[in-house]
Coordinates of C-alpha atoms (C1' of nucleotides) in Angstrom, one line a residue:
Chain A
X24 CA 76.6 69.2 95.9
X25 CA 80.2 70.2 96.5
X26 CA 81.4 73.2 98.6
X27 CA 84.3 75.2 97.5
X28 CA 85.7 77.8 99.9
X29 CA 87.8 80.9 99.0
X30 CA 89.0 83.9 101.0
X31 CA 87.4 86.7 99.2
X32 CA 83.7 87.0 98.4
X33 CA 84.6 89.0 95.3
X34 CA 85.8 85.7 93.6
X35 CA 82.6 83.8 94.2
X36 CA 80.5 84.8 91.2
X37 CA 83.3 84.3 88.7
X38 CA 84.3 80.9 90.0
X39 CA 80.7 79.7 90.2
X40 CA 80.4 80.5 86.6
X41 CA 83.4 78.4 85.7
X42 CA 82.3 75.4 87.9
X43 CA 78.7 75.0 87.0
X44 CA 75.7 73.9 89.0
X45 CA 77.2 71.1 91.1
X46 CA 79.1 73.5 93.2
X47 CA 78.3 75.9 96.0
X48 CA 81.1 78.6 96.4
X49 CA 81.5 80.5 99.7
X50 CA 84.1 82.8 101.3
X51 CA 85.9 82.8 104.6
X52 CA 86.5 86.6 104.5
X53 CA 90.2 86.1 105.4
X54 CA 91.4 84.5 108.5
X55 CA 88.7 82.9 110.7
X56 CA 90.8 81.8 113.7
X57 CA 93.6 83.4 115.6
X58 CA 95.3 83.7 118.9
X59 CA 92.8 85.7 121.1
X60 CA 93.2 89.4 120.7
X61 CA 93.0 90.0 124.4
X62 CA 94.2 88.1 127.5
X63 CA 97.3 86.1 128.0
X64 CA 99.8 84.8 125.6
X65 CA 97.7 81.8 124.6
X66 CA 100.7 79.8 123.6
X67 CA 102.2 77.1 125.9
X68 CA 105.8 76.1 125.7
X69 CA 106.5 72.7 127.2
X70 CA 109.4 70.2 126.5
X71 CA 110.2 71.8 123.1
X72 CA 106.5 71.6 122.1
X73 CA 104.6 74.7 121.2
X74 CA 100.9 74.7 121.7
X75 CA 98.9 77.8 120.6
X76 CA 95.3 78.1 121.7
X77 CA 93.3 79.5 118.8
X78 CA 89.8 81.0 119.0
X79 CA 87.3 82.0 116.3
X80 CA 87.7 85.6 115.4
X81 CA 84.7 87.6 116.6
X82 CA 84.2 89.2 113.2
X83 CA 84.2 85.7 111.6
X84 CA 81.4 84.0 113.5
X85 CA 78.9 84.8 110.8
X86 CA 81.1 83.5 108.0
X87 CA 82.0 80.4 110.0
X88 CA 78.4 79.4 110.7
X89 CA 77.5 80.0 107.1
X90 CA 80.4 77.7 106.0
X91 CA 79.4 75.1 108.6
X92 CA 75.9 75.2 107.4
X93 CA 76.9 74.7 103.7
X94 CA 79.5 72.1 104.6
X95 CA 76.9 70.0 106.4
X96 CA 74.9 69.7 103.2
X97 CA 77.9 69.1 101.0
X98 CA 79.3 65.7 99.8
X99 CA 82.7 67.2 99.5
X100 CA 84.6 70.3 100.7
X101 CA 87.3 71.9 98.6
X102 CA 89.5 74.5 100.2
X103 CA 90.6 77.1 97.6
X104 CA 92.2 79.8 99.7
X105 CA 95.2 81.7 98.4
X106 CA 98.4 79.9 97.3
X107 CA 100.7 81.2 100.1
X108 CA 101.4 80.3 103.7
X109 CA 98.6 82.5 105.1
X110 CA 96.2 81.0 102.7
X111 CA 97.3 77.5 103.6
X112 CA 96.8 78.3 107.2
X113 CA 93.3 79.7 106.6
X114 CA 92.4 76.4 104.8
X115 CA 93.7 74.5 107.8
X116 CA 91.8 76.6 110.4
X117 CA 88.6 76.3 108.4
X118 CA 89.0 72.6 108.2
X119 CA 89.6 72.5 112.0
X120 CA 86.5 74.5 112.7
X121 CA 84.3 72.4 110.4
X122 CA 85.4 69.2 112.1
X123 CA 86.4 65.7 111.2
X124 CA 85.9 65.0 107.5
X125 CA 87.9 64.7 104.3
X126 CA 89.1 67.9 102.6
X127 CA 90.7 68.6 99.3
X128 CA 92.9 71.5 98.8
X129 CA 92.9 73.2 95.4
X130 CA 95.1 76.2 94.4
X131 CA 94.1 78.8 91.9
X132 CA 96.9 80.9 90.4
X133 CA 94.4 83.1 88.5
X134 CA 90.7 83.3 88.4
X135 CA 90.3 82.4 84.7
X136 CA 88.4 79.5 83.3
X137 CA 91.5 77.6 82.2
X138 CA 93.4 78.1 85.5
X139 CA 90.4 77.2 87.6
X140 CA 89.7 74.0 85.6
X141 CA 93.4 73.0 85.7
X142 CA 93.4 73.5 89.5
X143 CA 90.2 71.5 90.0
X144 CA 91.7 68.6 88.1
X145 CA 94.7 68.5 90.4
X146 CA 93.6 68.6 94.1
X147 CA 96.1 67.9 96.8
X148 CA 96.3 67.4 100.5
X149 CA 96.8 70.1 103.0
X150 CA 100.4 71.2 103.2
X151 CA 101.2 71.1 106.9
X152 CA 104.7 72.4 106.2
X153 CA 103.2 75.7 104.9
X154 CA 100.7 75.8 107.8
X155 CA 103.5 75.3 110.3
X156 CA 105.5 78.1 108.7
X157 CA 102.5 80.4 109.2
X158 CA 102.1 79.2 112.8
X159 CA 105.7 79.9 113.5
X160 CA 105.3 83.4 112.1
X161 CA 102.2 84.0 114.1
X162 CA 103.4 82.7 117.4
X163 CA 106.7 84.6 117.2
X164 CA 105.0 87.9 116.4
X165 CA 102.8 87.3 119.5
X166 CA 105.8 86.6 121.7
X167 CA 107.6 89.7 120.5
X168 CA 104.5 91.8 121.1
X169 CA 103.5 90.3 124.5
X170 CA 106.9 90.1 126.0
X171 CA 108.5 93.3 124.8
X172 CA 105.6 95.7 125.1
X173 CA 105.4 95.4 128.9
X174 CA 109.1 96.3 129.2
X175 CA 108.4 99.7 127.7
X176 CA 106.7 100.8 130.9
X177 CA 110.1 101.8 132.2
X178 CA 110.4 104.3 129.3
X179 CA 107.2 106.1 130.3
X180 CA 103.5 105.7 130.7
X181 CA 102.8 106.8 127.2
X182 CA 105.0 104.1 125.7
X183 CA 102.6 101.2 124.8
X184 CA 103.7 98.9 122.1
X185 CA 106.5 97.1 120.4
X186 CA 106.5 94.6 117.6
X187 CA 108.7 92.9 115.0
X188 CA 107.3 95.2 112.3
X189 CA 106.2 98.4 113.9
X190 CA 109.3 98.8 116.0
X191 CA 111.6 98.5 112.9
X192 CA 109.4 101.0 111.0
X193 CA 109.7 103.4 113.9
X194 CA 113.5 102.8 114.1
X195 CA 113.9 103.8 110.5
X196 CA 112.1 107.1 111.1
X197 CA 113.9 107.7 114.4
X198 CA 117.3 107.1 112.9
X199 CA 116.5 109.5 110.1
X200 CA 115.3 112.0 112.7
X201 CA 118.7 111.8 114.5
X202 CA 120.7 112.1 111.3
X203 CA 118.8 115.2 110.4
X204 CA 119.3 116.6 113.9
X205 CA 123.0 116.0 113.8
X206 CA 123.3 117.4 110.3
X207 CA 125.2 120.7 109.9
X208 CA 124.9 122.2 106.5
X209 CA 128.0 123.5 104.9
X210 CA 128.2 126.3 102.4
X211 CA 130.5 125.8 99.5
X212 CA 131.1 127.0 96.0
X213 CA 131.1 125.4 92.6
X214 CA 133.0 127.1 89.9
X215 CA 131.1 127.1 86.7
X216 CA 132.3 128.4 83.3
X217 CA 130.2 129.4 80.4
X218 CA 132.0 128.2 77.3
X219 CA 131.4 128.3 73.6
X220 CA 133.1 126.9 70.5
X221 CA 133.6 129.8 68.2
X222 CA 131.1 129.5 65.4
X223 CA 129.3 126.6 67.0
X224 CA 126.7 127.9 69.4
X225 CA 125.0 127.5 71.9
X226 CA 127.2 128.2 74.8
X227 CA 127.2 125.6 77.6
X228 CA 128.1 125.4 81.3
X229 CA 131.1 123.3 82.5
X230 CA 132.0 122.8 86.1
X231 CA 135.5 122.6 87.8
X232 CA 136.4 119.0 88.7
X233 CA 140.3 119.1 88.9
X234 CA 142.7 121.7 90.2
X235 CA 146.5 121.4 89.8
X236 CA 146.3 117.9 88.6
X237 CA 144.2 116.7 91.5
X238 CA 140.5 115.9 91.6
X239 CA 138.5 118.3 93.8
X240 CA 137.9 115.9 96.7
X241 CA 137.0 118.5 99.2
X242 CA 134.3 121.1 98.6
X243 CA 135.6 124.6 98.1
X244 CA 134.5 126.5 101.2
X245 CA 136.5 129.7 101.1
X246 CA 134.8 132.5 99.1
X247 CA 137.9 134.6 98.7
X248 CA 139.9 131.6 97.3
X249 CA 137.0 130.7 95.0
X250 CA 136.9 134.3 93.7
X251 CA 140.6 134.3 93.1
X252 CA 140.4 131.1 91.1
X253 CA 137.6 132.5 89.0
X254 CA 139.5 135.7 88.2
X255 CA 142.6 133.6 87.3
X256 CA 140.7 131.1 85.1
X257 CA 138.9 133.9 83.2
X258 CA 142.2 135.0 81.7
X259 CA 143.3 131.5 80.6
X260 CA 143.0 129.5 77.4
X261 CA 140.4 126.7 77.3
X262 CA 140.8 123.6 75.2
X263 CA 138.8 120.4 74.9
X264 CA 140.6 117.3 76.2
X265 CA 138.0 114.7 75.4
X266 CA 134.4 114.4 74.2
X267 CA 132.9 111.1 75.1
X268 CA 129.5 110.1 73.7
X269 CA 127.8 106.9 74.8
X270 CA 124.4 105.5 74.6
X271 CA 122.4 104.4 77.6
X272 CA 119.1 102.6 77.6
X273 CA 116.4 102.8 80.2
X274 CA 114.2 99.7 80.6
X275 CA 110.5 99.9 81.2
X276 CA 109.5 99.8 84.8
X277 CA 107.5 96.8 86.2
X278 CA 103.7 97.1 86.7
X279 CA 102.5 98.2 90.1
X280 CA 102.4 96.2 93.3
X281 CA 100.8 97.6 96.5
X282 CA 103.9 99.3 97.7
X283 CA 104.8 100.8 94.4
X284 CA 101.3 102.1 93.6
X285 CA 101.2 103.7 97.0
X286 CA 104.6 105.4 96.3
X287 CA 103.5 106.6 92.8
X288 CA 100.1 107.9 94.1
X289 CA 101.9 109.8 96.8
X290 CA 104.4 111.4 94.6
X291 CA 102.2 112.1 91.6
X292 CA 98.8 112.6 93.1
X293 CA 99.5 113.5 96.7
X294 CA 97.4 110.6 98.2
X295 CA 98.5 109.0 101.4
X296 CA 98.6 105.2 101.5
X297 CA 95.4 104.9 103.4
X298 CA 93.5 107.0 100.8
X299 CA 95.1 105.1 98.0
X300 CA 94.0 101.8 99.5
X301 CA 90.4 102.9 99.8
X302 CA 90.3 104.0 96.2
X303 CA 92.0 100.7 95.1
X304 CA 89.5 98.7 97.0
X305 CA 86.6 100.4 95.2
X306 CA 88.3 100.1 91.8
X307 CA 88.8 96.4 92.5
X308 CA 85.2 95.8 93.7
X309 CA 83.9 97.5 90.5
X310 CA 85.9 95.1 88.5
X311 CA 88.2 97.7 87.0
X312 CA 91.6 96.5 88.3
X313 CA 93.1 93.2 89.5
X314 CA 93.5 92.5 93.2
X315 CA 95.2 95.4 95.0
X316 CA 97.0 93.7 97.9
X317 CA 99.9 92.1 96.1
X318 CA 103.7 91.9 96.2
X319 CA 103.9 90.5 92.7
X320 CA 104.9 92.1 89.4
X321 CA 103.8 89.1 87.4
X322 CA 101.2 89.4 84.6
X323 CA 98.8 86.9 83.1
X324 CA 99.8 86.0 79.5
X325 CA 96.4 87.3 78.3
X326 CA 97.1 90.7 79.9
X327 CA 100.4 91.0 78.3
X328 CA 98.9 90.1 74.9
X329 CA 96.3 92.9 75.4
X330 CA 98.9 95.4 76.3
X331 CA 100.9 94.5 73.2
X332 CA 97.8 94.8 71.1
X333 CA 97.1 98.3 72.4
X334 CA 100.7 99.4 71.9
X335 CA 100.7 98.2 68.3
X336 CA 97.4 100.0 67.7
X337 CA 98.3 103.3 69.3
X338 CA 102.0 103.7 68.7
X339 CA 104.7 103.5 66.0
X340 CA 105.9 99.9 65.5
X341 CA 109.3 100.6 67.2
X342 CA 107.5 101.1 70.6
X343 CA 106.5 97.4 70.6
X344 CA 109.4 95.1 71.7
X345 CA 109.9 91.9 69.7
X346 CA 109.1 89.8 72.8
X347 CA 106.9 90.3 75.8
X348 CA 108.7 91.7 78.8
X349 CA 108.8 89.6 81.9
X350 CA 109.3 91.6 85.1
X351 CA 110.9 89.7 88.0
X352 CA 109.4 90.5 91.4
X353 CA 112.0 92.4 93.4
X354 CA 110.4 92.7 96.8
X355 CA 112.6 90.9 99.4
X356 CA 109.9 88.6 100.8
X357 CA 107.4 88.2 98.0
X358 CA 104.8 85.4 98.2
X359 CA 103.2 86.0 94.8
X360 CA 99.8 84.7 95.5
X361 CA 98.3 87.3 93.1
X362 CA 99.1 89.2 89.9
X363 CA 100.5 92.7 89.7
X364 CA 97.9 95.5 89.9
X365 CA 96.7 96.2 86.4
X366 CA 93.5 97.3 84.6
X367 CA 91.1 94.5 83.8
X368 CA 89.8 96.3 80.7
X369 CA 92.7 98.3 79.3
X370 CA 91.0 98.5 75.9
X371 CA 88.7 101.3 77.3
X372 CA 91.6 103.6 77.6
X373 CA 93.4 105.6 80.4
X374 CA 90.6 108.0 81.0
X375 CA 87.8 105.5 81.1
X376 CA 87.0 106.4 84.7
X377 CA 87.0 110.2 84.4
X378 CA 89.1 112.8 86.3
X379 CA 88.1 112.3 89.9
X380 CA 90.5 110.9 92.4
X381 CA 89.6 107.3 91.4
X382 CA 89.9 108.1 87.7
X383 CA 93.3 109.7 88.3
X384 CA 94.6 106.7 90.2
X385 CA 93.2 104.4 87.5
X386 CA 94.9 106.4 84.8
X387 CA 98.3 106.0 86.7
X388 CA 97.7 102.2 86.8
X389 CA 96.7 102.0 83.2
X390 CA 99.7 104.0 82.0
X391 CA 102.1 102.0 84.1
X392 CA 100.6 98.7 82.8
X393 CA 100.9 99.6 79.2
X394 CA 104.4 101.2 79.7
X395 CA 105.7 98.1 81.3
X396 CA 105.4 96.3 77.9
X397 CA 106.9 99.1 75.8
X398 CA 110.3 99.3 74.3
X399 CA 113.3 100.7 76.3
X400 CA 114.2 104.4 76.0
X401 CA 117.6 105.4 74.6
X402 CA 119.6 108.4 75.6
X403 CA 122.9 109.8 74.4
X404 CA 125.1 110.8 77.2
X405 CA 127.9 113.3 76.4
X406 CA 130.8 114.0 78.8
X407 CA 133.0 116.8 77.8
X408 CA 136.3 117.6 79.5
X409 CA 137.9 120.9 79.1
X410 CA 141.4 122.0 80.2
X411 CA 141.9 125.5 81.5
X412 CA 145.5 126.7 81.0
X413 CA 146.4 123.4 79.3
X414 CA 150.1 123.4 80.3
X415 CA 149.8 125.6 83.3
X416 CA 150.9 123.3 86.1
X417 CA 154.0 121.2 86.8
X418 CA 153.4 118.3 89.2
X419 CA 156.2 117.4 91.7
X420 CA 157.4 114.6 89.5
X421 CA 157.9 117.0 86.6
X422 CA 154.9 116.2 84.3
X423 CA 153.1 119.1 82.9
X424 CA 149.3 119.1 83.2
X425 CA 146.4 121.5 82.9
X426 CA 146.0 124.0 85.7
X427 CA 142.3 123.1 85.9
X428 CA 139.9 120.7 84.3
X429 CA 136.2 121.4 83.8
X430 CA 133.5 119.0 82.9
X431 CA 130.2 119.3 81.1
X432 CA 127.5 116.6 80.8
X433 CA 124.6 116.5 78.5
X434 CA 121.8 114.1 77.8
X435 CA 119.8 113.9 74.6
X436 CA 116.8 111.6 74.2
X437 CA 117.3 109.5 71.1
X438 CA 114.1 107.5 71.6
X439 CA 111.6 108.0 74.4
X440 CA 110.1 104.5 74.4
X441 CA 107.9 103.8 77.4
X442 CA 108.6 107.3 78.7
X443 CA 106.2 108.6 76.1
X444 CA 103.5 107.2 78.3
X445 CA 104.6 107.0 81.9
X446 CA 107.3 109.7 82.3
X447 CA 110.2 109.2 84.6
X448 CA 109.5 107.5 87.9
X449 CA 110.3 110.5 90.1
X450 CA 110.9 109.3 93.6
X451 CA 111.0 111.7 96.5
X452 CA 114.6 111.1 97.1
X453 CA 115.4 112.1 93.6
X454 CA 113.3 115.2 93.9
X455 CA 115.1 116.4 97.0
X456 CA 118.5 115.7 95.6
X457 CA 117.9 118.5 93.2
X458 CA 118.7 118.6 89.5
X459 CA 122.1 120.3 89.5
X460 CA 124.0 117.0 89.4
X461 CA 123.1 116.2 85.8
X462 CA 122.1 118.8 83.4
X463 CA 119.7 117.7 80.8
X464 CA 121.0 120.2 78.2
X465 CA 122.2 119.3 74.7
X466 CA 125.9 119.9 74.1
X467 CA 127.1 121.1 70.7
X468 CA 129.3 118.8 68.6
X469 CA 132.8 119.5 69.9
X470 CA 136.0 117.6 69.1
X471 CA 139.1 116.9 71.2
X472 CA 141.6 119.7 70.8
X473 CA 139.1 122.4 69.9
X474 CA 139.8 125.7 71.4
X475 CA 136.9 127.3 73.4
X476 CA 136.0 130.8 74.3
X477 CA 135.2 131.6 77.9
X478 CA 132.2 133.9 78.0
X479 CA 131.7 134.1 81.7
X480 CA 132.6 132.4 84.9
X481 CA 131.3 132.6 88.5
X482 CA 131.5 131.0 91.9
X483 CA 128.1 129.7 92.7
X484 CA 127.2 129.3 96.3
X485 CA 125.7 126.0 97.3
X486 CA 124.7 124.3 100.6
X487 CA 124.8 120.7 101.6
X488 CA 121.4 119.2 102.4
X489 CA 120.3 116.8 105.1
X490 CA 119.0 113.4 104.2
X491 CA 115.3 113.6 103.2
X492 CA 112.5 112.7 105.6
X493 CA 110.4 109.7 104.9
X494 CA 106.8 110.2 103.8
X495 CA 104.3 107.4 104.5
X496 CA 104.8 106.1 101.0
X497 CA 108.6 106.2 100.9
X498 CA 108.8 104.4 104.3
X499 CA 106.6 101.7 102.9
X500 CA 108.8 101.5 99.9
X501 CA 111.8 101.0 102.2
X502 CA 109.9 98.4 104.3
X503 CA 109.0 96.4 101.1
X504 CA 112.6 96.5 99.9
X505 CA 113.7 94.9 103.2
X506 CA 110.9 92.4 103.2
X507 CA 109.3 93.9 106.4
X508 CA 105.5 93.8 106.6
X509 CA 103.0 92.6 103.9
X510 CA 100.9 94.4 101.3
X511 CA 97.8 94.0 103.5
X512 CA 99.5 95.7 106.4
X513 CA 101.6 98.5 105.0
X514 CA 99.0 101.2 105.6
X515 CA 98.2 99.9 109.0
X516 CA 101.9 99.9 110.1
X517 CA 101.9 103.7 109.5
X518 CA 98.6 104.1 111.3
X519 CA 100.0 102.3 114.3
X520 CA 103.1 104.3 114.8
X521 CA 101.2 107.5 114.2
X522 CA 98.4 106.6 116.6
X523 CA 100.9 105.5 119.3
X524 CA 102.3 109.0 119.2
X525 CA 105.7 107.6 118.1
X526 CA 105.7 109.5 114.8
X527 CA 104.0 112.7 113.6
X528 CA 103.2 113.9 110.1
X529 CA 103.8 117.5 109.2
X530 CA 103.3 118.5 105.6
X531 CA 103.3 114.8 104.6
X532 CA 106.8 114.3 106.1
X533 CA 107.3 111.9 109.0
X534 CA 108.9 113.2 112.2
X535 CA 109.9 111.0 115.1
X536 CA 108.5 112.4 118.4
X537 CA 110.5 112.5 121.7
X538 CA 108.4 109.4 122.7
X539 CA 109.3 107.6 119.5
X540 CA 113.0 108.5 120.0
X541 CA 113.1 107.2 123.5
X542 CA 111.2 104.0 122.7
X543 CA 113.7 103.3 119.9
X544 CA 116.7 104.1 122.1
X545 CA 115.3 101.7 124.7
X546 CA 114.6 98.9 122.2
X547 CA 118.0 99.3 120.4
X548 CA 119.8 99.3 123.8
X549 CA 118.0 96.1 124.9
X550 CA 117.2 94.1 121.8
X551 CA 120.1 94.6 119.4
X552 CA 120.9 91.4 117.7
X553 CA 117.2 90.5 117.8
X554 CA 113.9 91.7 116.4
X555 CA 114.9 95.4 116.4
X556 CA 117.6 94.7 113.7
X557 CA 116.6 95.7 110.2
X558 CA 117.6 92.3 108.9
X559 CA 115.8 90.2 111.5
X560 CA 112.8 89.6 109.3
X561 CA 115.0 88.5 106.4
X562 CA 116.7 85.9 108.7
X563 CA 113.3 84.8 110.0
X564 CA 112.0 84.4 106.5
X565 CA 114.9 82.1 105.7
X566 CA 113.8 79.9 108.6
X567 CA 110.2 80.0 107.6
X568 CA 111.1 79.0 104.1
X569 CA 113.0 76.1 105.5
X570 CA 110.0 75.1 107.5
X571 CA 107.8 75.4 104.4
X572 CA 110.2 73.1 102.5
X573 CA 110.2 70.6 105.3
X574 CA 113.8 71.2 106.2
X575 CA 113.3 72.7 109.6
X576 CA 111.0 72.0 112.6
X577 CA 108.7 74.9 113.4
X578 CA 108.5 74.2 117.1
X579 CA 112.3 74.2 117.4
X580 CA 112.6 77.5 115.5
X581 CA 109.8 79.2 117.5
X582 CA 111.1 77.8 120.8
X583 CA 114.6 79.0 120.3
X584 CA 113.6 82.4 119.0
X585 CA 111.0 82.9 121.8
X586 CA 113.4 82.1 124.6
X587 CA 116.0 84.4 123.1
X588 CA 113.4 87.2 123.3
X589 CA 112.5 86.1 126.8
X590 CA 116.1 86.4 128.0
X591 CA 116.4 89.9 126.6
X592 CA 113.0 91.0 127.8
X593 CA 113.8 89.9 131.3
X594 CA 117.0 91.8 131.3
X595 CA 115.1 94.8 130.0
X596 CA 112.7 94.6 133.0
X597 CA 110.1 92.0 132.2
X598 CA 108.9 90.3 135.4
X599 CA 107.9 86.7 135.4
X600 CA 108.1 84.2 132.5
X601 CA 105.0 84.1 130.3
X602 CA 106.5 81.3 128.2
X603 CA 106.5 78.8 131.1
X604 CA 103.2 78.8 132.9
X605 CA 103.5 77.4 136.4
X606 CA 102.8 73.6 136.5
X607 CA 99.1 73.3 137.2
X608 CA 99.7 71.4 140.5
X609 CA 101.6 74.4 142.0
X610 CA 98.9 77.0 141.2
X611 CA 96.3 74.6 142.5
X612 CA 98.0 74.1 145.9
X613 CA 98.7 77.8 146.1
X614 CA 95.0 78.5 145.7
X615 CA 94.1 75.9 148.3
X616 CA 96.5 77.3 150.9
X617 CA 94.7 80.7 150.7
Chain B
dC28 C1' 92.4 106.7 166.6
dA29 C1' 93.7 108.6 162.2
dG30 C1' 96.8 108.6 158.6
dT31 C1' 100.3 106.2 155.8
dG32 C1' 102.6 102.6 153.3
dA33 C1' 103.7 97.9 151.8
dG34 C1' 102.0 94.1 149.5
dC35 C1' 98.6 91.7 146.8
dG36 C1' 95.4 90.8 143.2
dA37 C1' 92.3 92.2 139.5
dG38 C1' 91.9 94.4 135.2
dC39 C1' 93.6 96.4 131.1
dT40 C1' 96.9 96.4 127.4
dT41 C1' 100.2 94.7 124.0
dC42 C1' 101.6 91.5 118.4
dC43 C1' 101.1 90.5 112.7
dG44 C1' 98.3 89.3 108.7
dC45 C1' 94.0 87.8 106.0
dT46 C1' 89.4 89.7 104.3
dT47 C1' 85.2 93.2 103.9
dG48 C1' 81.2 95.3 106.1
dA49 C1' 77.1 98.9 108.0
dC50 C1' 74.1 99.0 115.4
dT51 C1' 74.3 105.1 112.6
dT52 C1' 76.6 110.3 112.1

DNA sequence: CAGTGAGCGAGCTTCCGCTTGACTT
């Protein structure tokens, strides 16, 4: 009998089916060993060496004894944890716990018969470079948390925690809070003319963009001046200067990853990320969708083939692109151990799971999956420029130009493509920007030189708007873009900063509290250039990648980064040096003297 | 002699990331 170990119990049944009777398949249920959750740092730094002291995670004792029991009876143990650095580390920790014996490492890139068989035919050794990259990540996160959190006591009793991820998430909310606090809205006017080409209705709106030969750089704030301009323009002649028509195409969006499905569920269905994750977990356990904690937008070739089959069955042939669409994963720090989130049985249709919360979320996933393989949409964008008083202004150098120029923009959908199914991907930022920037209206066919009739003109009052607040989902989207945090932790990051009282949620918008603002101020004042910088994680990831490729030494990276944090933390009020425990002789003699 | 304060030590708390359960409301 051979024992094969995976992370998730949900894979066991399927893999067992592919492997046949000679195999026992069991799960580790994620990590099994870690630095102890409580107590001291549990990492010793001596002579450039880094020595973490790991302990079995309490929750894992049952899984570990089960694995030990099965391993004892097995002739061979194969470690088939996920193909990324956390998975490699899990494999290593499992092997350490099960004791001295030979292990083989196999890597499944998908749980399909062909992939599993291919992987089983190509076992390899443990990749200690990947394991060390994970150890570096883990130890450094510990050092940041354990050295920086105590310094917060000087901020106040309520200030409890700081970390490489949570503090940056908090900083984003806090800085937005300050921007909004500083913001003073300004009232201004836009001059909008209702024009028509005689005999060619309908009328359309055009907006003032140039005055006396100069672009309107500053907003028009004076009501009396705006009114005078309106009255003057109304009496002038209007003539088309140019009519530019061009085509623009909109490519299909990628299928969902954890961060993007959370964003879409928030905007379209009003679910917060924690609710979305619960629903996804259930959809996954019932076998309706692929794994839901992923940063990948990759799809299995069979899945793409199914999507294309459905598209050709349900839609006009022009909705099916000639070739399958490959979506590159855009997230800054993707590890791509899994596929994108997609339905496992798309042939049953979008509404296969009904109209409850789970059914609605499934429908969203189904639509996005099919849409991601559909043809691009095409729009015709028309930009019309109109002169008011075409020869009404003489510039200082003597050239004669129009007194004013107005512009109208129109957009017509030539071909909806994937939008027939998924609609536009409305983000919250886009919603709060408002629609008055680009009118969707159709413009009549007008040629350069055509004379136009002015039907009406008015100065419309507008007001500038502060930047939008983050929601849980839009903050996660930002974190993903900057490579901060991982799919399995996004919802937890939000929970942490909410529970600590650093951030509050009001009507689904995030507000930094006074505590959150003072914690951020303190951290920025003391740790700029280090973990509190938005790009710190990106730089760290470069180092971790070098470790994983065997180009850098993990202990050197961790030692240097840790002592840099120590120096800043001591300046910020940390007492003692947790990185250098006293030599054992000293503490011994101290004890004896007493 | 009672009250106060300095100093010391013990105990508690703190990080990120991987994966699901079930001592009962």
